[in-house]
Amino acid sequence: MERLKIVVIGASAGGVDALITLLRELPASFHLPIMLVLHVPPDQPSLLSQVLAFHCELQFVEAQDKQPLQAGWVYCAPPGCHMMVEPDGQDAYVSLNVDPPVNLSRPSIDLLFESAAHAYGQGVLAVMLSGASDDGAAGMRTVFALGGQGWAQAADEAAVATMPQAALAHNPRCKEMPLRGMVAQLLAVRQAMPLEMTA
Amino acid sequence: MCGRPDQSLATAVPVSDFDIQLHLLLEGVFLKYQHDFRNYSRSSLRRRVQQAMDHFGCTTVSGLQDKVLNDAELFSRMLQFFTVQHSEMFRDPQHFRLLAEEVLPMLATYPSIKIWVAGCSNGEEVWSLAILLHEQNLLERSVIYATDINAQALRTAESGIYASNRIAQFSTSYLEAGGRRSLSDYYHAAYDKAVFDRSMRRHMVFADHSLATDNVFSEVHLVSCRNVLIYFDRRLQDRALRLFRESLVPRGYLSLGSKESLAFSAHVDAFAPLHTEQRIYQLRA
């Protein structure tokens, strides 16, 4: 956990409430960038970043292509396109594309997770929240294969447990956790960071 | 327009085995075929290379590299995976409406009009622009330079022939874009194809040109480069934008795709947004 460089989150049906519960507990000074794919309709503007910003201390933005990643910011995938992370030396930035849907989804959680795995290896934490598809399960396999870790929202707590259950089924090392447990772990990691890394 | 590597384009250090082999594949392709994909966005390339591996029956990128480097014919098929684009006529109709209502009337003030469609792929955009120019009586004094690195796509673009099952969508978008007639005035149907009016072809120049390795070839009044820069990394995007800057007349126009942005480019201050949401910019004088 000390090696974490990025948190990537996938969510779908029932995901907004879970996101609010999870992210509102993280301070504005959170030490990592967070990238977030929520399945949204492709042809209308999404209010996701505004809704989450209303409840949370973190900064939220609908991601733009080539936007540099910064700690304490949450990058939300825009409707109708894929969002990935592109490494750039010591830094990284957002990469969008309009390739066809993957596994019926655009944005695709699989593509976000895979790109993070290739960019950061063991520095990735992939989190799967409530949802009704199996998008993200394959992406999480890549995360584990390249040394990262994964969490799935506990089935009894997820509004729709299909997606976190698929992640667990495909990834034996994926941890099933309640949102409260996720918050506690993320805050504990931050506490353990040397001061200059949390600034 | 033979290209040479651009020294300003350093690439990111690969982490995973897949990325290491991808890096080697791209270097090999460049050395052998002079097609430079080294500064394409890795996150977009991985999926495409994976699809090529599935298609050619390879389990590793190195296996694919072995085939690609030893079989020029296979490489030409591989090119379709590297460069596949999904375009439509009058894609994002509001964008074309703005071009017709706000940009073309300004271009009309020039004695002759030059437009560059960079990364034209199968040419849907080229023919769309020609139709808009025609409807404002501007096509006769216009030239559209349509460039791409994919010879097969250029041939399709030049033919102006599209599957007729795509025409309904094209027609809807044409009308939403403010088209003044019926799209069917511009093509004739032949079996399952729609063949666009050959007389418009006289105002188009199709050429092999790489935004990664080639340079500026003409002064132009409008550059349209839509859904190309998102597939480039930051450095290559900046190189392409430099070419557009050097190519455009003062106050010339730049049209980008709906998910593209100048905000994080080295050239952001060179352009003023004419319409931010529709990604139409104007070069500052």
CSV table of C-alpha atoms in Angstrom, one decimal:
chain,number,residue,atom,x,y,z
A,1,MET,CA,0.0,0.0,0.0
A,2,GLU,CA,2.9,2.4,0.6
A,3,ARG,CA,3.9,2.2,-3.0
A,4,LEU,CA,0.5,3.4,-4.2
A,5,LYS,CA,0.7,6.0,-7.0
A,6,ILE,CA,-2.9,6.0,-8.2
A,7,VAL,CA,-6.5,4.9,-7.3
A,8,VAL,CA,-8.7,3.8,-10.2
A,9,ILE,CA,-12.4,3.3,-9.5
A,10,GLY,CA,-15.1,1.6,-11.6
A,11,ALA,CA,-18.9,1.9,-10.9
A,12,SER,CA,-22.2,1.5,-12.7
A,13,ALA,CA,-25.7,1.0,-11.5
A,14,GLY,CA,-26.1,2.2,-7.9
A,15,GLY,CA,-22.6,3.5,-8.0
A,16,VAL,CA,-23.2,7.2,-7.3
A,17,ASP,CA,-24.2,6.6,-3.7
A,18,ALA,CA,-21.3,4.3,-3.1
A,19,LEU,CA,-18.9,6.9,-4.6
A,20,ILE,CA,-20.3,9.7,-2.3
A,21,THR,CA,-19.9,7.4,0.7
A,22,LEU,CA,-16.4,6.5,-0.2
A,23,LEU,CA,-15.0,9.8,-1.4
A,24,ARG,CA,-16.6,12.2,1.0
A,25,GLU,CA,-14.4,10.8,3.8
A,26,LEU,CA,-11.1,11.6,1.9
A,27,PRO,CA,-9.5,15.0,2.7
A,28,ALA,CA,-8.7,17.7,0.1
A,29,SER,CA,-5.1,16.9,0.8
A,30,PHE,CA,-5.4,13.3,-0.2
A,31,HIS,CA,-2.0,12.3,-1.6
A,32,LEU,CA,-3.0,10.4,-4.8
A,33,PRO,CA,-4.8,11.2,-8.0
A,34,ILE,CA,-8.0,9.2,-8.5
A,35,MET,CA,-9.5,8.2,-11.8
A,36,LEU,CA,-13.1,7.3,-12.0
A,37,VAL,CA,-15.2,5.5,-14.7
A,38,LEU,CA,-19.0,5.6,-14.0
A,39,HIS,CA,-21.1,4.2,-16.8
A,40,VAL,CA,-23.2,7.1,-18.0
A,41,PRO,CA,-25.4,7.7,-21.1
A,42,PRO,CA,-23.2,8.6,-24.1
A,43,ASP,CA,-25.2,11.5,-25.6
A,44,GLN,CA,-25.9,13.8,-22.7
A,45,PRO,CA,-23.7,16.0,-20.5
A,46,SER,CA,-22.9,14.3,-17.2
A,47,LEU,CA,-23.4,16.1,-13.9
A,48,LEU,CA,-21.3,13.5,-12.0
A,49,SER,CA,-18.3,15.7,-11.2
A,50,GLN,CA,-20.6,18.5,-9.9
A,51,VAL,CA,-22.7,16.1,-7.8
A,52,LEU,CA,-19.6,14.5,-6.2
A,53,ALA,CA,-17.9,17.9,-5.7
A,54,PHE,CA,-21.0,19.0,-3.8
A,55,HIS,CA,-20.6,16.2,-1.2
A,56,CYS,CA,-16.8,15.9,-1.1
A,57,GLU,CA,-13.7,17.9,-0.2
A,58,LEU,CA,-11.6,16.5,-3.1
A,59,GLN,CA,-11.5,18.4,-6.4
A,60,PHE,CA,-13.5,16.9,-9.2
A,61,VAL,CA,-13.2,17.4,-12.9
A,62,GLU,CA,-14.6,15.9,-16.1
A,63,ALA,CA,-11.3,14.7,-17.5
A,64,GLN,CA,-9.9,16.4,-20.6
A,65,ASP,CA,-7.4,14.8,-23.0
A,66,LYS,CA,-3.7,15.3,-22.0
A,67,GLN,CA,-4.7,16.8,-18.6
A,68,PRO,CA,-1.9,16.2,-16.1
A,69,LEU,CA,-2.8,14.1,-13.1
A,70,GLN,CA,-2.5,15.7,-9.6
A,71,ALA,CA,-2.9,14.5,-6.1
A,72,GLY,CA,-6.2,15.3,-4.5
A,73,TRP,CA,-8.0,15.5,-7.8
A,74,VAL,CA,-10.6,13.1,-9.1
A,75,TYR,CA,-10.8,12.7,-12.9
A,76,CYS,CA,-14.2,11.6,-14.1
A,77,ALA,CA,-14.5,9.9,-17.6
A,78,PRO,CA,-16.6,12.1,-19.9
A,79,PRO,CA,-19.7,10.5,-21.5
A,80,GLY,CA,-19.2,8.6,-24.8
A,81,CYS,CA,-15.4,8.2,-24.7
A,82,HIS,CA,-12.8,6.0,-23.1
A,83,MET,CA,-10.5,7.5,-20.4
A,84,MET,CA,-7.1,6.1,-19.7
A,85,VAL,CA,-3.8,7.1,-18.1
A,86,GLU,CA,-0.8,7.9,-20.2
A,87,PRO,CA,2.7,7.7,-18.4
A,88,ASP,CA,5.0,10.6,-19.1
A,89,GLY,CA,8.3,10.2,-17.4
A,90,GLN,CA,7.7,10.7,-13.7
A,91,ASP,CA,4.3,12.2,-14.4
A,92,ALA,CA,1.2,11.0,-16.1
A,93,TYR,CA,-1.8,12.6,-17.9
A,94,VAL,CA,-5.3,11.7,-19.1
A,95,SER,CA,-5.7,10.1,-22.5
A,96,LEU,CA,-9.1,10.0,-24.0
A,97,ASN,CA,-10.2,8.1,-27.1
A,98,VAL,CA,-13.3,7.4,-29.2
A,99,ASP,CA,-12.6,3.8,-30.0
A,100,PRO,CA,-15.7,1.6,-30.1
A,101,PRO,CA,-17.3,0.4,-26.8
A,102,VAL,CA,-15.4,-2.4,-25.1
A,103,ASN,CA,-17.6,-5.1,-23.6
A,104,LEU,CA,-20.6,-2.8,-24.5
A,105,SER,CA,-19.2,0.0,-22.4
A,106,ARG,CA,-17.8,3.4,-23.3
A,107,PRO,CA,-16.3,4.6,-21.1
A,108,SER,CA,-14.8,1.2,-20.3
A,109,ILE,CA,-13.6,0.3,-16.8
A,110,ASP,CA,-11.4,-2.4,-18.3
A,111,LEU,CA,-9.5,0.1,-20.4
A,112,LEU,CA,-9.0,2.4,-17.5
A,113,PHE,CA,-7.7,-0.4,-15.2
A,114,GLU,CA,-5.4,-1.8,-17.9
A,115,SER,CA,-3.9,1.5,-18.7
A,116,ALA,CA,-3.2,2.2,-15.0
A,117,ALA,CA,-1.6,-1.3,-14.6
A,118,HIS,CA,0.7,-0.7,-17.5
A,119,ALA,CA,1.6,2.8,-16.4
A,120,TYR,CA,2.1,2.2,-12.7
A,121,GLY,CA,2.5,-1.6,-12.2
A,122,GLN,CA,2.4,-2.2,-8.4
A,123,GLY,CA,1.5,1.4,-7.7
A,124,VAL,CA,-2.2,0.7,-8.7
A,125,LEU,CA,-5.2,0.2,-6.5
A,126,ALA,CA,-8.3,-0.7,-8.5
A,127,VAL,CA,-11.7,-0.4,-6.7
A,128,MET,CA,-14.9,-1.9,-8.0
A,129,LEU,CA,-18.2,-0.5,-6.8
A,130,SER,CA,-21.8,-1.3,-7.4
A,131,GLY,CA,-22.8,-2.2,-10.9
A,132,ALA,CA,-24.8,-4.5,-13.1
A,133,SER,CA,-22.2,-5.6,-15.7
A,134,ASP,CA,-18.9,-7.4,-15.6
A,135,ASP,CA,-16.9,-4.5,-17.0
A,136,GLY,CA,-13.7,-4.1,-15.0
A,137,ALA,CA,-13.2,-7.8,-14.0
A,138,ALA,CA,-10.7,-8.3,-16.9
A,139,GLY,CA,-9.0,-5.0,-16.3
A,140,MET,CA,-8.5,-5.9,-12.7
A,141,ARG,CA,-6.8,-9.1,-13.8
A,142,THR,CA,-4.2,-7.0,-15.6
A,143,VAL,CA,-3.8,-4.9,-12.5
A,144,PHE,CA,-3.0,-8.0,-10.4
A,145,ALA,CA,-0.8,-9.5,-13.1
A,146,LEU,CA,1.4,-6.4,-13.0
A,147,GLY,CA,1.7,-6.3,-9.2
A,148,GLY,CA,-1.2,-4.0,-8.3
A,149,GLN,CA,-4.1,-4.6,-5.9
A,150,GLY,CA,-7.9,-4.7,-6.1
A,151,TRP,CA,-10.8,-4.2,-3.8
A,152,ALA,CA,-14.5,-5.0,-4.5
A,153,GLN,CA,-17.4,-3.5,-2.6
A,154,ALA,CA,-19.0,-6.0,-0.3
A,155,ALA,CA,-22.0,-7.8,-1.8
A,156,ASP,CA,-24.3,-7.2,1.1
A,157,GLU,CA,-23.7,-3.5,0.8
A,158,ALA,CA,-23.6,-2.9,-3.0
A,159,ALA,CA,-26.9,-1.7,-4.5
A,160,VAL,CA,-26.1,-4.0,-7.4
A,161,ALA,CA,-23.5,-6.6,-6.6
A,162,THR,CA,-23.0,-8.1,-10.1
A,163,MET,CA,-19.9,-6.0,-10.9
A,164,PRO,CA,-18.0,-6.4,-7.7
A,165,GLN,CA,-18.9,-10.1,-7.6
A,166,ALA,CA,-17.5,-10.5,-11.2
A,167,ALA,CA,-14.3,-8.8,-10.1
A,168,LEU,CA,-14.0,-11.2,-7.2
A,169,ALA,CA,-14.8,-14.3,-9.3
A,170,HIS,CA,-12.1,-13.4,-11.8
A,171,ASN,CA,-9.5,-12.3,-9.3
A,172,PRO,CA,-8.9,-14.6,-6.3
A,173,ARG,CA,-6.6,-12.0,-4.6
A,174,CYS,CA,-9.2,-9.2,-4.9
A,175,LYS,CA,-10.4,-8.2,-1.4
A,176,GLU,CA,-14.1,-7.9,-0.7
A,177,MET,CA,-14.6,-4.9,1.6
A,178,PRO,CA,-17.3,-2.6,2.9
A,179,LEU,CA,-16.9,1.1,1.9
A,180,ARG,CA,-16.1,2.0,5.5
A,181,GLY,CA,-13.1,-0.4,5.5
A,182,MET,CA,-11.9,1.1,2.2
A,183,VAL,CA,-12.0,4.6,3.7
A,184,ALA,CA,-10.1,3.4,6.8
A,185,GLN,CA,-7.3,1.8,4.8
A,186,LEU,CA,-6.9,4.7,2.4
A,187,LEU,CA,-6.7,7.2,5.4
A,188,ALA,CA,-4.2,4.9,7.1
A,189,VAL,CA,-2.0,4.8,4.1
A,190,ARG,CA,-2.0,8.6,3.9
A,191,GLN,CA,-1.2,8.8,7.7
A,192,ALA,CA,1.8,6.6,7.1
A,193,MET,CA,3.2,8.8,4.3
A,194,PRO,CA,6.2,10.9,5.0
A,195,LEU,CA,5.1,14.5,5.4
A,196,GLU,CA,6.5,15.8,2.1
A,197,MET,CA,4.4,13.3,0.2
A,198,THR,CA,1.1,14.5,1.7
A,199,ALA,CA,1.8,18.2,1.2
B,1,MET,CA,7.2,13.9,-48.4
B,2,CYS,CA,9.8,11.5,-47.1
B,3,GLY,CA,10.2,11.9,-43.3
B,4,ARG,CA,13.0,12.0,-40.8
B,5,PRO,CA,12.7,11.4,-37.1
B,6,ASP,CA,12.0,14.4,-35.1
B,7,GLN,CA,14.5,14.7,-32.2
B,8,SER,CA,12.1,16.5,-29.9
B,9,LEU,CA,9.9,13.4,-29.7
B,10,ALA,CA,11.4,11.4,-26.8
B,11,THR,CA,9.2,8.5,-25.6
B,12,ALA,CA,8.1,7.3,-22.2
B,13,VAL,CA,10.0,4.5,-20.4
B,14,PRO,CA,7.9,1.3,-20.6
B,15,VAL,CA,7.1,-0.6,-17.4
B,16,SER,CA,5.3,-3.9,-18.3
B,17,ASP,CA,6.6,-6.6,-20.5
B,18,PHE,CA,3.9,-5.8,-23.0
B,19,ASP,CA,5.0,-2.2,-23.2
B,20,ILE,CA,8.7,-3.2,-23.5
B,21,GLN,CA,7.8,-5.4,-26.5
B,22,LEU,CA,5.5,-2.7,-27.9
B,23,HIS,CA,8.3,-0.2,-27.7
B,24,LEU,CA,10.5,-2.6,-29.7
B,25,LEU,CA,7.8,-3.2,-32.2
B,26,LEU,CA,7.3,0.5,-32.9
B,27,GLU,CA,11.1,1.0,-33.2
B,28,GLY,CA,11.3,-1.9,-35.6
B,29,VAL,CA,8.3,-0.7,-37.7
B,30,PHE,CA,9.9,2.8,-37.9
B,31,LEU,CA,13.4,1.4,-39.0
B,32,LYS,CA,11.9,-1.0,-41.5
B,33,TYR,CA,8.9,0.9,-42.9
B,34,GLN,CA,9.5,4.5,-41.9
B,35,HIS,CA,6.1,4.7,-40.4
B,36,ASP,CA,6.5,6.4,-37.0
B,37,PHE,CA,4.0,5.4,-34.3
B,38,ARG,CA,6.5,5.8,-31.5
B,39,ASN,CA,4.6,8.8,-30.2
B,40,TYR,CA,1.1,7.5,-30.5
B,41,SER,CA,-0.7,7.3,-27.1
B,42,ARG,CA,0.4,3.9,-25.6
B,43,SER,CA,-2.9,3.5,-23.8
B,44,SER,CA,-4.8,3.6,-27.1
B,45,LEU,CA,-2.2,1.5,-29.0
B,46,ARG,CA,-2.2,-1.4,-26.6
B,47,ARG,CA,-5.8,-2.4,-27.5
B,48,ARG,CA,-5.1,-2.1,-31.2
B,49,VAL,CA,-1.9,-4.1,-31.0
B,50,GLN,CA,-3.7,-6.7,-28.9
B,51,GLN,CA,-6.4,-6.9,-31.6
B,52,ALA,CA,-3.7,-7.3,-34.3
B,53,MET,CA,-2.1,-10.1,-32.2
B,54,ASP,CA,-5.5,-11.9,-32.1
B,55,HIS,CA,-6.0,-11.3,-35.8
B,56,PHE,CA,-2.6,-12.6,-36.9
B,57,GLY,CA,-2.6,-15.5,-34.3
B,58,CYS,CA,0.2,-14.2,-32.1
B,59,THR,CA,0.5,-14.7,-28.3
B,60,THR,CA,3.1,-12.0,-27.7
B,61,VAL,CA,3.9,-8.6,-29.2
B,62,SER,CA,7.4,-10.0,-30.0
B,63,GLY,CA,5.7,-12.7,-32.1
B,64,LEU,CA,3.8,-10.1,-33.9
B,65,GLN,CA,7.0,-8.1,-34.4
B,66,ASP,CA,8.6,-11.1,-36.0
B,67,LYS,CA,5.8,-11.4,-38.6
B,68,VAL,CA,5.5,-7.7,-39.3
B,69,LEU,CA,9.2,-7.1,-39.8
B,70,ASN,CA,9.6,-10.1,-42.1
B,71,ASP,CA,6.5,-9.7,-44.2
B,72,ALA,CA,5.8,-6.3,-45.9
B,73,GLU,CA,2.4,-7.4,-47.1
B,74,LEU,CA,1.4,-8.3,-43.6
B,75,PHE,CA,2.6,-4.9,-42.4
B,76,SER,CA,0.2,-3.2,-44.8
B,77,ARG,CA,-2.6,-5.1,-43.2
B,78,MET,CA,-1.2,-4.3,-39.8
B,79,LEU,CA,-1.5,-0.6,-40.7
B,80,GLN,CA,-5.2,-0.9,-40.6
B,81,PHE,CA,-5.0,-1.7,-36.9
B,82,PHE,CA,-2.6,1.2,-36.1
B,83,THR,CA,-4.7,3.8,-37.9
B,84,VAL,CA,-8.3,2.6,-37.9
B,85,GLN,CA,-10.6,5.6,-37.6
B,86,HIS,CA,-14.3,5.7,-37.3
B,87,SER,CA,-15.6,8.8,-39.1
B,88,GLU,CA,-18.9,9.8,-40.5
B,89,MET,CA,-20.1,12.5,-42.9
B,90,PHE,CA,-21.1,15.6,-40.9
B,91,ARG,CA,-20.1,13.9,-37.7
B,92,ASP,CA,-21.2,16.2,-34.8
B,93,PRO,CA,-23.6,18.2,-37.0
B,94,GLN,CA,-23.5,21.3,-34.8
B,95,HIS,CA,-19.8,21.5,-35.5
B,96,PHE,CA,-20.4,21.6,-39.2
B,97,ARG,CA,-23.2,24.1,-38.8
B,98,LEU,CA,-20.8,26.4,-37.0
B,99,LEU,CA,-18.2,25.9,-39.8
B,100,ALA,CA,-20.9,26.8,-42.4
B,101,GLU,CA,-22.4,29.7,-40.5
B,102,GLU,CA,-19.3,31.4,-39.0
B,103,VAL,CA,-16.1,30.1,-40.6
B,104,LEU,CA,-17.0,29.7,-44.3
B,105,PRO,CA,-18.3,33.3,-44.6
B,106,MET,CA,-14.9,34.5,-43.3
B,107,LEU,CA,-13.1,32.3,-45.7
B,108,ALA,CA,-15.2,33.7,-48.5
B,109,THR,CA,-13.3,37.0,-48.2
B,110,TYR,CA,-10.2,35.4,-49.6
B,111,PRO,CA,-9.7,35.2,-53.4
B,112,SER,CA,-8.9,31.5,-53.2
B,113,ILE,CA,-9.5,29.2,-50.3
B,114,LYS,CA,-7.2,26.4,-49.0
B,115,ILE,CA,-8.3,23.8,-46.5
B,116,TRP,CA,-6.2,21.1,-44.9
B,117,VAL,CA,-7.9,17.9,-43.6
B,118,ALA,CA,-5.1,16.3,-41.7
B,119,GLY,CA,-5.6,12.6,-40.9
B,120,CYS,CA,-8.5,12.4,-43.4
B,121,SER,CA,-8.9,8.6,-43.0
B,122,ASN,CA,-11.6,7.4,-45.4
B,123,GLY,CA,-12.5,11.0,-46.4
B,124,GLU,CA,-16.0,11.4,-45.0
B,125,GLU,CA,-15.0,14.8,-43.6
B,126,VAL,CA,-13.4,15.9,-46.9
B,127,TRP,CA,-16.6,15.3,-48.9
B,128,SER,CA,-18.7,16.9,-46.1
B,129,LEU,CA,-16.6,20.1,-46.4
B,130,ALA,CA,-16.8,20.1,-50.2
B,131,ILE,CA,-20.6,20.0,-50.0
B,132,LEU,CA,-20.7,22.9,-47.5
B,133,LEU,CA,-18.4,24.9,-49.8
B,134,HIS,CA,-20.5,24.1,-52.8
B,135,GLU,CA,-23.7,25.3,-51.1
B,136,GLN,CA,-22.0,28.7,-50.5
B,137,ASN,CA,-20.7,28.9,-54.0
B,138,LEU,CA,-17.2,28.7,-52.7
B,139,LEU,CA,-16.1,25.3,-54.0
B,140,GLU,CA,-15.0,26.6,-57.4
B,141,ARG,CA,-12.3,28.7,-55.8
B,142,SER,CA,-11.3,26.2,-53.1
B,143,VAL,CA,-8.8,23.4,-52.7
B,144,ILE,CA,-9.0,20.8,-50.0
B,145,TYR,CA,-5.7,19.1,-49.2
B,146,ALA,CA,-6.6,15.7,-47.7
B,147,THR,CA,-3.7,13.9,-46.0
B,148,ASP,CA,-3.2,10.6,-44.2
B,149,ILE,CA,-0.5,8.0,-43.7
B,150,ASN,CA,-2.7,5.1,-44.7
B,151,ALA,CA,-2.6,4.6,-48.5
B,152,GLN,CA,-5.6,2.3,-48.5
B,153,ALA,CA,-7.7,4.9,-46.6
B,154,LEU,CA,-6.6,7.6,-49.0
B,155,ARG,CA,-7.8,5.5,-52.0
B,156,THR,CA,-11.2,5.1,-50.3
B,157,ALA,CA,-11.3,8.8,-49.5
B,158,GLU,CA,-10.4,9.7,-53.1
B,159,SER,CA,-13.1,7.4,-54.5
B,160,GLY,CA,-15.9,9.1,-52.6
B,161,ILE,CA,-17.7,5.7,-52.4
B,162,TYR,CA,-19.4,4.7,-49.2
B,163,ALA,CA,-21.7,1.8,-48.2
B,164,SER,CA,-25.3,2.8,-48.8
B,165,ASN,CA,-26.3,1.5,-45.4
B,166,ARG,CA,-24.4,4.5,-43.9
B,167,ILE,CA,-26.3,7.1,-46.0
B,168,ALA,CA,-29.3,7.4,-43.8
B,169,GLN,CA,-27.1,8.5,-40.9
B,170,PHE,CA,-25.1,10.8,-43.2
B,171,SER,CA,-28.4,12.4,-44.5
B,172,THR,CA,-29.7,13.1,-41.0
B,173,SER,CA,-26.5,14.7,-40.0
B,174,TYR,CA,-26.3,16.7,-43.2
B,175,LEU,CA,-29.7,18.3,-42.5
B,176,GLU,CA,-28.9,18.8,-38.8
B,177,ALA,CA,-25.7,20.6,-40.0
B,178,GLY,CA,-27.8,23.0,-42.0
B,179,GLY,CA,-27.6,21.4,-45.4
B,180,ARG,CA,-29.7,23.4,-47.9
B,181,ARG,CA,-30.7,20.6,-50.3
B,182,SER,CA,-30.9,16.9,-50.0
B,183,LEU,CA,-27.8,14.8,-49.6
B,184,SER,CA,-29.0,12.6,-52.5
B,185,ASP,CA,-28.3,15.6,-54.8
B,186,TYR,CA,-24.6,14.8,-54.3
B,187,TYR,CA,-24.4,11.1,-54.9
B,188,HIS,CA,-25.8,8.4,-57.1
B,189,ALA,CA,-26.6,4.9,-55.9
B,190,ALA,CA,-24.9,1.9,-57.5
B,191,TYR,CA,-25.9,-1.4,-56.0
B,192,ASP,CA,-25.1,-1.2,-52.3
B,193,LYS,CA,-22.9,1.8,-52.7
B,194,ALA,CA,-23.3,5.6,-52.8
B,195,VAL,CA,-20.9,7.3,-55.3
B,196,PHE,CA,-20.4,11.0,-54.6
B,197,ASP,CA,-20.3,13.6,-57.3
B,198,ARG,CA,-17.0,13.3,-59.2
B,199,SER,CA,-17.1,17.0,-60.2
B,200,MET,CA,-16.3,17.9,-56.6
B,201,ARG,CA,-13.2,15.6,-56.7
B,202,ARG,CA,-11.4,18.3,-58.9
B,203,HIS,CA,-11.1,20.5,-55.8
B,204,MET,CA,-9.4,17.8,-53.7
B,205,VAL,CA,-5.8,16.9,-53.4
B,206,PHE,CA,-5.0,13.6,-51.7
B,207,ALA,CA,-1.5,13.0,-50.4
B,208,ASP,CA,0.5,10.8,-48.1
B,209,HIS,CA,1.6,13.0,-45.2
B,210,SER,CA,2.7,12.1,-41.6
B,211,LEU,CA,2.1,14.6,-38.8
B,212,ALA,CA,5.0,12.7,-37.0
B,213,THR,CA,7.7,13.0,-39.6
B,214,ASP,CA,6.7,15.4,-42.4
B,215,ASN,CA,6.5,19.2,-42.5
B,216,VAL,CA,4.3,22.0,-43.7
B,217,PHE,CA,3.5,21.9,-47.4
B,218,SER,CA,1.1,24.9,-48.0
B,219,GLU,CA,-0.4,27.9,-46.5
B,220,VAL,CA,-4.1,27.2,-45.6
B,221,HIS,CA,-7.1,29.1,-44.2
B,222,LEU,CA,-8.6,26.2,-42.3
B,223,VAL,CA,-7.1,23.1,-40.7
B,224,SER,CA,-9.6,20.3,-39.8
B,225,CYS,CA,-8.0,17.6,-37.7
B,226,ARG,CA,-10.7,15.8,-35.8
B,227,ASN,CA,-10.1,12.8,-33.5
B,228,VAL,CA,-6.5,12.4,-34.5
B,229,LEU,CA,-4.7,14.3,-31.8
B,230,ILE,CA,-6.3,12.2,-29.0
B,231,TYR,CA,-4.4,9.2,-30.4
B,232,PHE,CA,-1.1,11.0,-30.1
B,233,ASP,CA,1.0,11.5,-27.0
B,234,ARG,CA,1.6,15.0,-25.7
B,235,ARG,CA,4.8,15.6,-27.6
B,236,LEU,CA,3.4,14.4,-30.9
B,237,GLN,CA,0.2,16.5,-30.4
B,238,ASP,CA,2.4,19.5,-29.9
B,239,ARG,CA,4.4,18.8,-33.0
B,240,ALA,CA,1.2,18.5,-35.1
B,241,LEU,CA,-0.1,21.7,-33.6
B,242,ARG,CA,3.1,23.4,-34.5
B,243,LEU,CA,2.6,22.3,-38.1
B,244,PHE,CA,-0.9,23.7,-38.1
B,245,ARG,CA,0.3,27.0,-36.7
B,246,GLU,CA,3.0,27.3,-39.4
B,247,SER,CA,0.5,26.4,-42.1
B,248,LEU,CA,-2.3,28.7,-41.1
B,249,VAL,CA,-2.7,32.2,-42.3
B,250,PRO,CA,-3.0,34.9,-39.6
B,251,ARG,CA,-6.5,34.5,-38.1
B,252,GLY,CA,-6.8,31.1,-39.8
B,253,TYR,CA,-9.1,28.5,-38.3
B,254,LEU,CA,-8.5,25.2,-36.6
B,255,SER,CA,-11.2,22.6,-36.1
B,256,LEU,CA,-10.7,19.7,-33.7
B,257,GLY,CA,-12.7,16.7,-32.5
B,258,SER,CA,-15.3,17.0,-29.6
B,259,LYS,CA,-13.0,15.3,-27.0
B,260,GLU,CA,-9.9,17.2,-28.0
B,261,SER,CA,-8.5,20.2,-26.3
B,262,LEU,CA,-5.7,22.8,-26.7
B,263,ALA,CA,-5.8,23.5,-23.0
B,264,PHE,CA,-2.8,21.3,-22.1
B,265,SER,CA,-0.8,22.0,-25.2
B,266,ALA,CA,2.3,24.1,-25.6
B,267,HIS,CA,0.4,26.1,-28.3
B,268,VAL,CA,-2.6,27.0,-26.2
B,269,ASP,CA,-1.8,30.8,-26.3
B,270,ALA,CA,-1.4,30.8,-30.1
B,271,PHE,CA,-5.1,30.2,-30.6
B,272,ALA,CA,-8.3,31.9,-29.5
B,273,PRO,CA,-11.4,29.8,-29.0
B,274,LEU,CA,-14.1,30.8,-31.5
B,275,HIS,CA,-16.4,28.2,-30.0
B,276,THR,CA,-15.0,26.3,-27.1
B,277,GLU,CA,-17.6,23.5,-26.9
B,278,GLN,CA,-17.4,22.7,-30.6
B,279,ARG,CA,-13.6,22.9,-30.6
B,280,ILE,CA,-13.2,25.6,-33.3
B,281,TYR,CA,-10.2,27.9,-32.7
B,282,GLN,CA,-8.7,30.9,-34.5
B,283,LEU,CA,-5.0,31.5,-34.8
B,284,ARG,CA,-4.1,34.8,-33.1
B,285,ALA,CA,-2.7,37.4,-35.5
